[in-house]
């Protein structure tokens, strides 16, 4: 009689191992309002904000989206409209 072949339990399977799951709750939360504030204050300071033509509400406790030239969607800064505002200096890395 010919020998019969039975698969051994040591033979690896072709099933891929499950990839790790990353639930949003396991990710650290980020307070974007603080990051936005720091970036805009850095811009103000590095471009001589005190000498801008219009600096209404800049570097104050007013909501960022009410600062002159700051456009937002749902409290997220989406655009800065400061082209005609006499900025001089460099754009900070925070931006």
Short mmCIF file of C-alpha atoms in Angstrom, two decimals:
data_model
loop_
_atom_site.label_atom_id
_atom_site.label_comp_id
_atom_site.label_asym_id
_atom_site.label_seq_id
_atom_site.Cartn_x
_atom_site.Cartn_y
_atom_site.Cartn_z
CA UNK A 1 0.00 0.00 0.00
CA UNK A 2 1.18 3.50 -0.77
CA UNK A 3 1.70 5.89 2.10
CA UNK A 4 -1.09 8.39 2.64
CA UNK A 5 -0.41 12.05 3.21
CA UNK A 6 -2.05 13.89 6.08
CA UNK A 7 -1.19 17.55 6.62
CA UNK A 8 0.73 18.19 9.76
CA UNK A 9 -0.51 20.68 12.33
CA UNK A 10 2.88 22.43 11.99
CA UNK A 11 2.20 23.56 8.42
CA UNK A 12 1.64 27.33 8.29
CA UNK A 13 -1.71 28.49 7.07
CA UNK A 14 -2.21 30.92 4.22
CA UNK A 15 -4.51 33.13 6.28
CA UNK A 16 -3.14 36.64 6.78
CA UNK A 17 -2.83 37.79 10.31
CA UNK A 18 -5.30 40.48 11.26
CA UNK A 19 -3.93 43.99 11.01
CA UNK A 20 -3.90 46.02 14.20
CA UNK A 21 -6.92 48.21 14.68
CA UNK A 22 -6.57 51.83 15.69
CA UNK A 23 -9.72 53.06 17.29
CA UNK A 24 -10.08 56.83 17.42
CA UNK A 25 -10.29 56.64 21.19
CA UNK A 26 -6.75 55.24 21.33
CA UNK A 27 -5.32 58.24 19.48
CA UNK A 28 -4.30 61.29 21.50
CA UNK A 29 -6.70 64.17 21.10
CA UNK A 30 -5.42 67.38 19.57
CA UNK A 31 -6.74 70.79 20.53
CA UNK A 32 -6.62 72.52 17.17
CA UNK A 33 -7.78 75.82 18.64
CA UNK A 34 -4.52 76.09 20.63
CA UNK A 35 -2.42 75.17 17.58
CA UNK A 36 -4.26 77.73 15.44
CA UNK A 37 -3.86 80.43 18.09
CA UNK A 38 -0.14 79.75 18.43
CA UNK A 39 0.33 79.81 14.65
CA UNK A 40 -1.56 83.09 14.17
CA UNK A 41 0.20 84.81 17.06
CA UNK A 42 3.55 83.65 15.62
CA UNK A 43 2.53 85.11 12.24
CA UNK A 44 1.53 88.41 13.87
CA UNK A 45 4.82 88.65 15.76
CA UNK A 46 7.10 87.58 12.88
CA UNK A 47 5.51 89.97 10.36
CA UNK A 48 5.46 93.16 12.48
CA UNK A 49 1.77 92.87 13.35
CA UNK A 50 1.88 96.06 15.39
CA UNK A 51 2.49 97.95 12.13
CA UNK A 52 -0.15 96.25 9.98
CA UNK A 53 -2.67 98.52 8.26
CA UNK A 54 -5.53 96.60 9.88
CA UNK A 55 -4.88 94.47 12.94
CA UNK A 56 -8.44 94.44 14.29
CA UNK A 57 -8.80 91.85 17.06
CA UNK A 58 -5.39 90.28 16.38
CA UNK A 59 -3.52 89.05 19.43
CA UNK A 60 -6.60 89.54 21.63
CA UNK A 61 -8.91 87.19 23.49
CA UNK A 62 -11.53 87.54 20.74
CA UNK A 63 -12.34 84.34 18.78
CA UNK A 64 -9.77 83.69 16.04
CA UNK A 65 -12.43 83.67 13.36
CA UNK A 66 -13.29 87.28 14.20
CA UNK A 67 -9.73 88.52 13.68
CA UNK A 68 -9.28 90.70 10.60
CA UNK A 69 -8.48 88.62 7.50
CA UNK A 70 -9.03 85.23 9.14
CA UNK A 71 -11.57 83.04 7.35
CA UNK A 72 -12.97 79.94 9.05
CA UNK A 73 -15.32 77.06 8.52
CA UNK A 74 -16.74 75.67 11.78
CA UNK A 75 -13.99 77.28 13.91
CA UNK A 76 -11.20 75.88 11.73
CA UNK A 77 -9.01 78.51 10.06
CA UNK A 78 -9.16 77.91 6.32
CA UNK A 79 -7.74 81.08 4.81
CA UNK A 80 -5.84 84.24 5.67
CA UNK A 81 -6.64 87.34 3.63
CA UNK A 82 -3.82 89.68 4.56
CA UNK A 83 -2.26 90.47 1.16
CA UNK A 84 -2.94 94.22 1.31
CA UNK A 85 -2.10 94.63 4.99
CA UNK A 86 1.55 95.75 4.93
CA UNK A 87 3.04 92.58 6.41
CA UNK A 88 6.82 92.41 6.47
CA UNK A 89 9.09 89.68 7.78
CA UNK A 90 9.02 85.93 7.46
CA UNK A 91 6.27 83.33 7.61
CA UNK A 92 6.85 81.35 10.82
CA UNK A 93 7.21 77.59 10.85
CA UNK A 94 4.04 77.30 12.93
CA UNK A 95 2.04 78.23 9.84
#
